[in-house]
């Protein structure tokens, strides 16, 4: 626990250093944030277009649907902002840079995660917050303090689920030439988490709930916050899913690292 607290205190320092470096190119920062907002806005427009002809989809109306979409955008944006270092793992392995990280007096995974942040992730966070707040206002829902705290925790859990999924795919770099391709495929699958799992067929619901649990980044906590369901899976599920995903990712990383041979080996 003491070691974990050490990393928790150290991580903001690395993030701030990376942000300072990125902010030296303010034009790139602004363009990145705007591009991220526009990408999320395209999905919003897609939803808006669909609901011009129908009042609801499998019991979900437009305002409820965009809350789910906003939840996913926030969690995904936080993951992109805080854990972008996972995308560099392939390069570290191929170029022999991982050997240098192994010599550091801190965890190798920590060094990889702290290596980079992508500021455009903040665009997704801002867009998601705006969409969620708009949804709550239109639905005339006022969240209690307890619900706001649950919202914050569920967003953090969502970011951890996205991180763990990316880390699992990135770790394949120890065996394949380019694990980024697998990460891109997984990112496409994560798009299903932007919409309520209730609108999908049985097998797709199972896939995004219990195999690759992207539904816990948005649908389940959103349904609880909107008062659609208070079943335990909707409020405890995001926490359990995040813990399991991070544990599996960490164990797979440890297994891969134990079998790593240096670039000169």
PDB file of C-alpha atoms in Angstrom:
ATOM      1  CA  UNK A   1       0.000   0.000   0.000  1.00  0.00           C
ATOM      2  CA  UNK A   2       2.887   2.355   0.787  1.00  0.00           C
ATOM      3  CA  UNK A   3       4.376   1.697  -2.641  1.00  0.00           C
ATOM      4  CA  UNK A   4       1.010   2.355  -4.321  1.00  0.00           C
ATOM      5  CA  UNK A   5       0.683   5.674  -2.483  1.00  0.00           C
ATOM      6  CA  UNK A   6       4.181   6.585  -3.676  1.00  0.00           C
ATOM      7  CA  UNK A   7       3.128   6.110  -7.312  1.00  0.00           C
ATOM      8  CA  UNK A   8      -0.139   7.992  -6.785  1.00  0.00           C
ATOM      9  CA  UNK A   9       1.821  10.994  -5.522  1.00  0.00           C
ATOM     10  CA  UNK A  10       4.481  10.707  -8.215  1.00  0.00           C
ATOM     11  CA  UNK A  11       2.162  10.333 -11.204  1.00  0.00           C
ATOM     12  CA  UNK A  12       0.778  13.927 -11.207  1.00  0.00           C
ATOM     13  CA  UNK A  13       4.358  15.208 -11.409  1.00  0.00           C
ATOM     14  CA  UNK A  14       5.037  13.236 -14.591  1.00  0.00           C
ATOM     15  CA  UNK A  15       1.681  14.268 -16.061  1.00  0.00           C
ATOM     16  CA  UNK A  16       2.352  17.945 -15.349  1.00  0.00           C
ATOM     17  CA  UNK A  17       5.779  17.709 -16.978  1.00  0.00           C
ATOM     18  CA  UNK A  18       4.261  16.120 -20.063  1.00  0.00           C
ATOM     19  CA  UNK A  19       1.491  18.742 -20.185  1.00  0.00           C
ATOM     20  CA  UNK A  20       4.066  21.539 -19.983  1.00  0.00           C
ATOM     21  CA  UNK A  21       5.970  20.023 -22.877  1.00  0.00           C
ATOM     22  CA  UNK A  22       2.804  19.673 -24.945  1.00  0.00           C
ATOM     23  CA  UNK A  23       1.612  23.184 -24.149  1.00  0.00           C
ATOM     24  CA  UNK A  24       4.783  24.638 -25.650  1.00  0.00           C
ATOM     25  CA  UNK A  25       2.967  24.006 -28.950  1.00  0.00           C
ATOM     26  CA  UNK A  26      -0.321  25.762 -28.171  1.00  0.00           C
ATOM     27  CA  UNK A  27      -1.541  25.554 -31.750  1.00  0.00           C
ATOM     28  CA  UNK A  28      -1.272  21.760 -31.736  1.00  0.00           C
ATOM     29  CA  UNK A  29      -3.077  21.658 -28.395  1.00  0.00           C
ATOM     30  CA  UNK A  30      -5.992  23.753 -29.627  1.00  0.00           C
ATOM     31  CA  UNK A  31      -6.298  21.827 -32.886  1.00  0.00           C
ATOM     32  CA  UNK A  32      -6.170  18.517 -31.034  1.00  0.00           C
ATOM     33  CA  UNK A  33      -8.917  19.506 -28.595  1.00  0.00           C
ATOM     34  CA  UNK A  34     -11.115  20.904 -31.371  1.00  0.00           C
ATOM     35  CA  UNK A  35     -10.593  17.756 -33.474  1.00  0.00           C
ATOM     36  CA  UNK A  36     -11.532  15.557 -30.510  1.00  0.00           C
ATOM     37  CA  UNK A  37     -14.709  17.563 -29.892  1.00  0.00           C
ATOM     38  CA  UNK A  38     -15.651  17.354 -33.570  1.00  0.00           C
ATOM     39  CA  UNK A  39     -15.138  13.584 -33.634  1.00  0.00           C
ATOM     40  CA  UNK A  40     -17.440  13.148 -30.647  1.00  0.00           C
ATOM     41  CA  UNK A  41     -19.915  15.602 -32.178  1.00  0.00           C
ATOM     42  CA  UNK A  42     -20.225  13.392 -35.262  1.00  0.00           C
ATOM     43  CA  UNK A  43     -21.589  10.582 -33.115  1.00  0.00           C
ATOM     44  CA  UNK A  44     -23.964  13.026 -31.453  1.00  0.00           C
ATOM     45  CA  UNK A  45     -25.255  14.175 -34.843  1.00  0.00           C
ATOM     46  CA  UNK A  46     -25.722  10.525 -35.829  1.00  0.00           C
ATOM     47  CA  UNK A  47     -27.936   9.965 -32.791  1.00  0.00           C
ATOM     48  CA  UNK A  48     -29.856  13.184 -33.391  1.00  0.00           C
ATOM     49  CA  UNK A  49     -30.530  12.167 -36.995  1.00  0.00           C
ATOM     50  CA  UNK A  50     -31.872   8.760 -35.952  1.00  0.00           C
ATOM     51  CA  UNK A  51     -34.262  10.249 -33.407  1.00  0.00           C
ATOM     52  CA  UNK A  52     -35.752  12.672 -35.898  1.00  0.00           C
ATOM     53  CA  UNK A  53     -37.946   9.855 -37.159  1.00  0.00           C
ATOM     54  CA  UNK A  54     -38.525   7.758 -34.023  1.00  0.00           C
ATOM     55  CA  UNK A  55     -39.334   8.669 -30.381  1.00  0.00           C
ATOM     56  CA  UNK A  56     -37.227   5.950 -28.754  1.00  0.00           C
ATOM     57  CA  UNK A  57     -35.085   2.865 -29.329  1.00  0.00           C
ATOM     58  CA  UNK A  58     -35.999  -0.153 -27.184  1.00  0.00           C
ATOM     59  CA  UNK A  59     -37.274   2.102 -24.407  1.00  0.00           C
ATOM     60  CA  UNK A  60     -34.467   4.672 -24.571  1.00  0.00           C
ATOM     61  CA  UNK A  61     -35.284   8.196 -25.725  1.00  0.00           C
ATOM     62  CA  UNK A  62     -32.835  10.697 -27.195  1.00  0.00           C
ATOM     63  CA  UNK A  63     -32.018  12.523 -23.946  1.00  0.00           C
ATOM     64  CA  UNK A  64     -31.309   9.264 -22.129  1.00  0.00           C
ATOM     65  CA  UNK A  65     -29.248   7.977 -25.036  1.00  0.00           C
ATOM     66  CA  UNK A  66     -26.989  11.031 -25.144  1.00  0.00           C
ATOM     67  CA  UNK A  67     -26.283  10.672 -21.423  1.00  0.00           C
ATOM     68  CA  UNK A  68     -24.849   7.216 -22.126  1.00  0.00           C
ATOM     69  CA  UNK A  69     -22.887   8.678 -25.040  1.00  0.00           C
ATOM     70  CA  UNK A  70     -21.534  11.460 -22.818  1.00  0.00           C
ATOM     71  CA  UNK A  71     -20.484   9.009 -20.093  1.00  0.00           C
ATOM     72  CA  UNK A  72     -18.473   7.022 -22.621  1.00  0.00           C
ATOM     73  CA  UNK A  73     -16.865  10.182 -24.019  1.00  0.00           C
ATOM     74  CA  UNK A  74     -15.724  11.345 -20.565  1.00  0.00           C
ATOM     75  CA  UNK A  75     -14.181   8.008 -19.585  1.00  0.00           C
ATOM     76  CA  UNK A  76     -12.532   7.566 -22.978  1.00  0.00           C
ATOM     77  CA  UNK A  77     -11.158  11.114 -22.839  1.00  0.00           C
ATOM     78  CA  UNK A  78      -9.674  10.561 -19.387  1.00  0.00           C
ATOM     79  CA  UNK A  79      -8.050   7.365 -20.584  1.00  0.00           C
ATOM     80  CA  UNK A  80      -6.570   9.158 -23.601  1.00  0.00           C
ATOM     81  CA  UNK A  81      -5.306  11.980 -21.397  1.00  0.00           C
ATOM     82  CA  UNK A  82      -3.820   9.954 -18.535  1.00  0.00           C
ATOM     83  CA  UNK A  83      -2.802   6.631 -20.074  1.00  0.00           C
ATOM     84  CA  UNK A  84      -1.679   7.418 -23.616  1.00  0.00           C
ATOM     85  CA  UNK A  85       1.691   5.826 -22.859  1.00  0.00           C
ATOM     86  CA  UNK A  86       0.230   2.383 -23.624  1.00  0.00           C
ATOM     87  CA  UNK A  87       0.365   3.256 -27.337  1.00  0.00           C
ATOM     88  CA  UNK A  88       4.160   3.583 -27.123  1.00  0.00           C
ATOM     89  CA  UNK A  89       4.832   0.083 -25.832  1.00  0.00           C
ATOM     90  CA  UNK A  90       5.282  -1.399 -29.317  1.00  0.00           C
ATOM     91  CA  UNK A  91       7.973   1.169 -30.083  1.00  0.00           C
ATOM     92  CA  UNK A  92       9.737   0.541 -26.770  1.00  0.00           C
ATOM     93  CA  UNK A  93       9.943  -3.200 -27.451  1.00  0.00           C
ATOM     94  CA  UNK A  94      10.954  -2.908 -31.111  1.00  0.00           C
ATOM     95  CA  UNK A  95      13.578  -0.209 -30.557  1.00  0.00           C
ATOM     96  CA  UNK A  96      15.070  -1.690 -27.397  1.00  0.00           C
ATOM     97  CA  UNK A  97      13.958   1.254 -25.263  1.00  0.00           C
ATOM     98  CA  UNK A  98      12.253  -1.102 -22.842  1.00  0.00           C
ATOM     99  CA  UNK A  99      15.691  -2.188 -21.598  1.00  0.00           C
ATOM    100  CA  UNK A 100      16.328   1.360 -20.442  1.00  0.00           C
ATOM    101  CA  UNK A 101      12.992   1.512 -18.623  1.00  0.00           C
ATOM    102  CA  UNK A 102      13.759  -1.766 -16.854  1.00  0.00           C
ATOM    103  CA  UNK A 103      16.781  -0.132 -15.233  1.00  0.00           C
ATOM    104  CA  UNK A 104      14.734   2.631 -13.611  1.00  0.00           C
ATOM    105  CA  UNK A 105      14.054   2.439  -9.847  1.00  0.00           C
ATOM    106  CA  UNK A 106      10.294   2.592 -10.471  1.00  0.00           C
ATOM    107  CA  UNK A 107       7.790   0.158 -11.972  1.00  0.00           C
ATOM    108  CA  UNK A 108       8.256  -0.362 -15.713  1.00  0.00           C
ATOM    109  CA  UNK A 109       4.504  -0.106 -16.291  1.00  0.00           C
ATOM    110  CA  UNK A 110       4.485   3.185 -14.381  1.00  0.00           C
ATOM    111  CA  UNK A 111       7.294   4.503 -16.598  1.00  0.00           C
ATOM    112  CA  UNK A 112       5.306   3.603 -19.716  1.00  0.00           C
ATOM    113  CA  UNK A 113       2.067   5.168 -18.479  1.00  0.00           C
ATOM    114  CA  UNK A 114       3.806   8.338 -17.352  1.00  0.00           C
ATOM    115  CA  UNK A 115       5.715   8.695 -20.624  1.00  0.00           C
ATOM    116  CA  UNK A 116       3.021  10.667 -22.420  1.00  0.00           C
ATOM    117  CA  UNK A 117      -0.356  12.357 -22.196  1.00  0.00           C
ATOM    118  CA  UNK A 118      -2.594  13.334 -25.088  1.00  0.00           C
ATOM    119  CA  UNK A 119      -4.210  16.659 -24.382  1.00  0.00           C
ATOM    120  CA  UNK A 120      -6.855  16.160 -27.049  1.00  0.00           C
ATOM    121  CA  UNK A 121      -8.471  13.722 -24.630  1.00  0.00           C
ATOM    122  CA  UNK A 122      -9.608  16.798 -22.707  1.00  0.00           C
ATOM    123  CA  UNK A 123     -11.798  17.658 -25.691  1.00  0.00           C
ATOM    124  CA  UNK A 124     -13.708  14.404 -25.270  1.00  0.00           C
ATOM    125  CA  UNK A 125     -14.048  15.057 -21.527  1.00  0.00           C
ATOM    126  CA  UNK A 126     -15.445  18.562 -22.053  1.00  0.00           C
ATOM    127  CA  UNK A 127     -17.831  17.405 -24.767  1.00  0.00           C
ATOM    128  CA  UNK A 128     -19.034  14.481 -22.666  1.00  0.00           C
ATOM    129  CA  UNK A 129     -19.653  16.696 -19.635  1.00  0.00           C
ATOM    130  CA  UNK A 130     -21.618  19.182 -21.727  1.00  0.00           C
ATOM    131  CA  UNK A 131     -23.761  16.403 -23.219  1.00  0.00           C
ATOM    132  CA  UNK A 132     -24.430  14.765 -19.841  1.00  0.00           C
ATOM    133  CA  UNK A 133     -25.399  18.039 -18.173  1.00  0.00           C
ATOM    134  CA  UNK A 134     -27.672  18.919 -21.098  1.00  0.00           C
ATOM    135  CA  UNK A 135     -29.312  15.496 -20.806  1.00  0.00           C
ATOM    136  CA  UNK A 136     -29.917  15.860 -17.056  1.00  0.00           C
ATOM    137  CA  UNK A 137     -31.437  19.315 -17.529  1.00  0.00           C
ATOM    138  CA  UNK A 138     -33.786  18.159 -20.297  1.00  0.00           C
ATOM    139  CA  UNK A 139     -34.791  15.084 -18.303  1.00  0.00           C
ATOM    140  CA  UNK A 140     -35.302  17.298 -15.219  1.00  0.00           C
ATOM    141  CA  UNK A 141     -33.104  15.072 -13.084  1.00  0.00           C
ATOM    142  CA  UNK A 142     -31.272  16.535 -10.100  1.00  0.00           C
ATOM    143  CA  UNK A 143     -28.517  14.317  -8.760  1.00  0.00           C
ATOM    144  CA  UNK A 144     -27.980  14.074  -5.021  1.00  0.00           C
ATOM    145  CA  UNK A 145     -24.508  14.430  -3.528  1.00  0.00           C
ATOM    146  CA  UNK A 146     -24.309  10.651  -3.264  1.00  0.00           C
ATOM    147  CA  UNK A 147     -25.250  10.258  -6.923  1.00  0.00           C
ATOM    148  CA  UNK A 148     -22.657  12.844  -7.984  1.00  0.00           C
ATOM    149  CA  UNK A 149     -19.999  10.909  -6.060  1.00  0.00           C
ATOM    150  CA  UNK A 150     -21.164   7.694  -7.750  1.00  0.00           C
ATOM    151  CA  UNK A 151     -20.950   9.470 -11.112  1.00  0.00           C
ATOM    152  CA  UNK A 152     -17.341  10.497 -10.421  1.00  0.00           C
ATOM    153  CA  UNK A 153     -16.384   6.996  -9.269  1.00  0.00           C
ATOM    154  CA  UNK A 154     -18.061   5.361 -12.281  1.00  0.00           C
ATOM    155  CA  UNK A 155     -16.232   7.719 -14.666  1.00  0.00           C
ATOM    156  CA  UNK A 156     -12.919   6.810 -13.026  1.00  0.00           C
ATOM    157  CA  UNK A 157     -13.827   3.114 -13.311  1.00  0.00           C
ATOM    158  CA  UNK A 158     -14.677   3.603 -16.969  1.00  0.00           C
ATOM    159  CA  UNK A 159     -11.288   5.185 -17.645  1.00  0.00           C
ATOM    160  CA  UNK A 160      -9.590   2.257 -15.895  1.00  0.00           C
ATOM    161  CA  UNK A 161     -11.550  -0.253 -17.993  1.00  0.00           C
ATOM    162  CA  UNK A 162     -10.438   1.486 -21.189  1.00  0.00           C
ATOM    163  CA  UNK A 163      -6.863   1.573 -19.891  1.00  0.00           C
ATOM    164  CA  UNK A 164      -6.845  -2.115 -18.931  1.00  0.00           C
ATOM    165  CA  UNK A 165      -8.239  -3.153 -22.312  1.00  0.00           C
ATOM    166  CA  UNK A 166      -5.601  -1.081 -24.120  1.00  0.00           C
ATOM    167  CA  UNK A 167      -2.853  -2.437 -21.870  1.00  0.00           C
ATOM    168  CA  UNK A 168      -3.853  -6.025 -22.605  1.00  0.00           C
ATOM    169  CA  UNK A 169      -3.626  -5.411 -26.342  1.00  0.00           C
ATOM    170  CA  UNK A 170      -0.436  -3.349 -26.031  1.00  0.00           C
ATOM    171  CA  UNK A 171       1.266  -6.165 -24.100  1.00  0.00           C
ATOM    172  CA  UNK A 172       0.931  -8.366 -27.175  1.00  0.00           C
ATOM    173  CA  UNK A 173       3.930  -6.379 -28.448  1.00  0.00           C
ATOM    174  CA  UNK A 174       6.126  -8.967 -26.697  1.00  0.00           C
ATOM    175  CA  UNK A 175       4.962 -11.579 -29.232  1.00  0.00           C
ATOM    176  CA  UNK A 176       3.675  -9.746 -32.332  1.00  0.00           C
ATOM    177  CA  UNK A 177       5.230  -7.159 -34.617  1.00  0.00           C
ATOM    178  CA  UNK A 178       2.679  -4.404 -34.103  1.00  0.00           C
ATOM    179  CA  UNK A 179       0.246  -4.572 -31.193  1.00  0.00           C
ATOM    180  CA  UNK A 180      -1.193  -1.189 -32.156  1.00  0.00           C
ATOM    181  CA  UNK A 181      -3.290  -2.918 -34.810  1.00  0.00           C
ATOM    182  CA  UNK A 182      -4.945  -5.000 -32.087  1.00  0.00           C
ATOM    183  CA  UNK A 183      -5.444  -1.846 -30.032  1.00  0.00           C
ATOM    184  CA  UNK A 184      -7.183  -0.178 -32.964  1.00  0.00           C
ATOM    185  CA  UNK A 185      -9.517  -3.159 -33.390  1.00  0.00           C
ATOM    186  CA  UNK A 186     -10.390  -3.011 -29.695  1.00  0.00           C
ATOM    187  CA  UNK A 187     -10.991   0.724 -29.970  1.00  0.00           C
ATOM    188  CA  UNK A 188     -13.524   0.055 -32.722  1.00  0.00           C
ATOM    189  CA  UNK A 189     -15.255  -2.504 -30.496  1.00  0.00           C
ATOM    190  CA  UNK A 190     -15.406   0.100 -27.718  1.00  0.00           C
ATOM    191  CA  UNK A 191     -17.726   2.177 -29.913  1.00  0.00           C
ATOM    192  CA  UNK A 192     -20.519  -0.231 -28.962  1.00  0.00           C
ATOM    193  CA  UNK A 193     -20.184   1.097 -25.413  1.00  0.00           C
ATOM    194  CA  UNK A 194     -21.297   4.546 -26.545  1.00  0.00           C
ATOM    195  CA  UNK A 195     -24.901   3.365 -26.729  1.00  0.00           C
ATOM    196  CA  UNK A 196     -27.188   1.457 -24.317  1.00  0.00           C
ATOM    197  CA  UNK A 197     -26.456  -2.268 -24.286  1.00  0.00           C
ATOM    198  CA  UNK A 198     -30.218  -2.817 -24.141  1.00  0.00           C
ATOM    199  CA  UNK A 199     -30.550  -1.923 -27.839  1.00  0.00           C
ATOM    200  CA  UNK A 200     -28.248  -4.774 -28.947  1.00  0.00           C
ATOM    201  CA  UNK A 201     -28.896  -8.470 -29.432  1.00  0.00           C
ATOM    202  CA  UNK A 202     -28.172 -11.052 -26.736  1.00  0.00           C
ATOM    203  CA  UNK A 203     -24.681 -12.097 -27.829  1.00  0.00           C
ATOM    204  CA  UNK A 204     -23.426  -8.559 -28.383  1.00  0.00           C
ATOM    205  CA  UNK A 205     -24.750  -7.572 -24.938  1.00  0.00           C
ATOM    206  CA  UNK A 206     -22.824 -10.474 -23.423  1.00  0.00           C
ATOM    207  CA  UNK A 207     -19.671  -9.489 -25.335  1.00  0.00           C
ATOM    208  CA  UNK A 208     -19.601  -5.857 -24.154  1.00  0.00           C
ATOM    209  CA  UNK A 209     -20.780  -6.701 -20.648  1.00  0.00           C
ATOM    210  CA  UNK A 210     -18.865  -9.796 -19.586  1.00  0.00           C
ATOM    211  CA  UNK A 211     -16.102 -10.419 -22.136  1.00  0.00           C
ATOM    212  CA  UNK A 212     -14.904  -6.918 -23.018  1.00  0.00           C
ATOM    213  CA  UNK A 213     -16.915  -4.903 -20.465  1.00  0.00           C
ATOM    214  CA  UNK A 214     -17.194  -1.563 -22.251  1.00  0.00           C
ATOM    215  CA  UNK A 215     -20.886  -1.372 -21.271  1.00  0.00           C
ATOM    216  CA  UNK A 216     -19.732  -0.724 -17.682  1.00  0.00           C
ATOM    217  CA  UNK A 217     -18.041   2.497 -18.816  1.00  0.00           C
ATOM    218  CA  UNK A 218     -21.383   4.038 -19.736  1.00  0.00           C
ATOM    219  CA  UNK A 219     -24.619   2.041 -19.998  1.00  0.00           C
ATOM    220  CA  UNK A 220     -24.824   0.442 -16.561  1.00  0.00           C
ATOM    221  CA  UNK A 221     -23.867   3.496 -14.449  1.00  0.00           C
ATOM    222  CA  UNK A 222     -25.968   5.739 -16.707  1.00  0.00           C
ATOM    223  CA  UNK A 223     -29.053   3.553 -16.255  1.00  0.00           C
ATOM    224  CA  UNK A 224     -28.601   3.764 -12.478  1.00  0.00           C
ATOM    225  CA  UNK A 225     -28.052   7.533 -12.486  1.00  0.00           C
ATOM    226  CA  UNK A 226     -31.122   8.101 -14.666  1.00  0.00           C
ATOM    227  CA  UNK A 227     -33.279   5.956 -12.402  1.00  0.00           C
ATOM    228  CA  UNK A 228     -33.933   3.318 -15.055  1.00  0.00           C
ATOM    229  CA  UNK A 229     -32.688   0.434 -12.895  1.00  0.00           C
ATOM    230  CA  UNK A 230     -31.269   0.036  -9.396  1.00  0.00           C
ATOM    231  CA  UNK A 231     -30.259  -3.611  -9.708  1.00  0.00           C
ATOM    232  CA  UNK A 232     -26.835  -4.270  -8.102  1.00  0.00           C
ATOM    233  CA  UNK A 233     -25.104  -4.887 -11.443  1.00  0.00           C
ATOM    234  CA  UNK A 234     -25.890  -1.300 -12.442  1.00  0.00           C
ATOM    235  CA  UNK A 235     -24.218   0.377  -9.449  1.00  0.00           C
ATOM    236  CA  UNK A 236     -21.592  -2.101  -8.222  1.00  0.00           C
ATOM    237  CA  UNK A 237     -20.842  -3.524 -11.661  1.00  0.00           C
ATOM    238  CA  UNK A 238     -18.565  -0.660 -12.857  1.00  0.00           C
ATOM    239  CA  UNK A 239     -16.337  -1.002  -9.771  1.00  0.00           C
ATOM    240  CA  UNK A 240     -16.109  -4.790 -10.020  1.00  0.00           C
ATOM    241  CA  UNK A 241     -15.475  -4.644 -13.780  1.00  0.00           C
ATOM    242  CA  UNK A 242     -12.706  -2.062 -13.343  1.00  0.00           C
ATOM    243  CA  UNK A 243     -11.004  -4.083 -10.592  1.00  0.00           C
ATOM    244  CA  UNK A 244     -11.141  -7.305 -12.611  1.00  0.00           C
ATOM    245  CA  UNK A 245      -9.913  -5.653 -15.814  1.00  0.00           C
ATOM    246  CA  UNK A 246      -6.965  -3.925 -14.127  1.00  0.00           C
ATOM    247  CA  UNK A 247      -6.040  -7.133 -12.281  1.00  0.00           C
ATOM    248  CA  UNK A 248      -6.094  -9.209 -15.481  1.00  0.00           C
ATOM    249  CA  UNK A 249      -4.085  -6.563 -17.357  1.00  0.00           C
ATOM    250  CA  UNK A 250      -1.501  -6.383 -14.566  1.00  0.00           C
ATOM    251  CA  UNK A 251      -1.125 -10.175 -14.383  1.00  0.00           C
ATOM    252  CA  UNK A 252      -0.791 -10.477 -18.159  1.00  0.00           C
ATOM    253  CA  UNK A 253       1.809  -7.696 -18.139  1.00  0.00           C
ATOM    254  CA  UNK A 254       3.783  -9.444 -15.402  1.00  0.00           C
ATOM    255  CA  UNK A 255       3.628 -12.725 -17.303  1.00  0.00           C
ATOM    256  CA  UNK A 256       4.827 -11.069 -20.538  1.00  0.00           C
ATOM    257  CA  UNK A 257       7.607  -9.146 -18.829  1.00  0.00           C
ATOM    258  CA  UNK A 258       8.909 -12.301 -17.132  1.00  0.00           C
ATOM    259  CA  UNK A 259       9.438 -13.818 -20.580  1.00  0.00           C
ATOM    260  CA  UNK A 260      10.962 -10.760 -22.185  1.00  0.00           C
ATOM    261  CA  UNK A 261      14.457 -11.056 -23.610  1.00  0.00           C
ATOM    262  CA  UNK A 262      16.340  -7.805 -24.107  1.00  0.00           C
ATOM    263  CA  UNK A 263      16.905  -6.382 -27.560  1.00  0.00           C
ATOM    264  CA  UNK A 264      20.397  -7.860 -27.549  1.00  0.00           C
ATOM    265  CA  UNK A 265      19.283 -11.246 -26.238  1.00  0.00           C
TER     266      UNK A 265
END
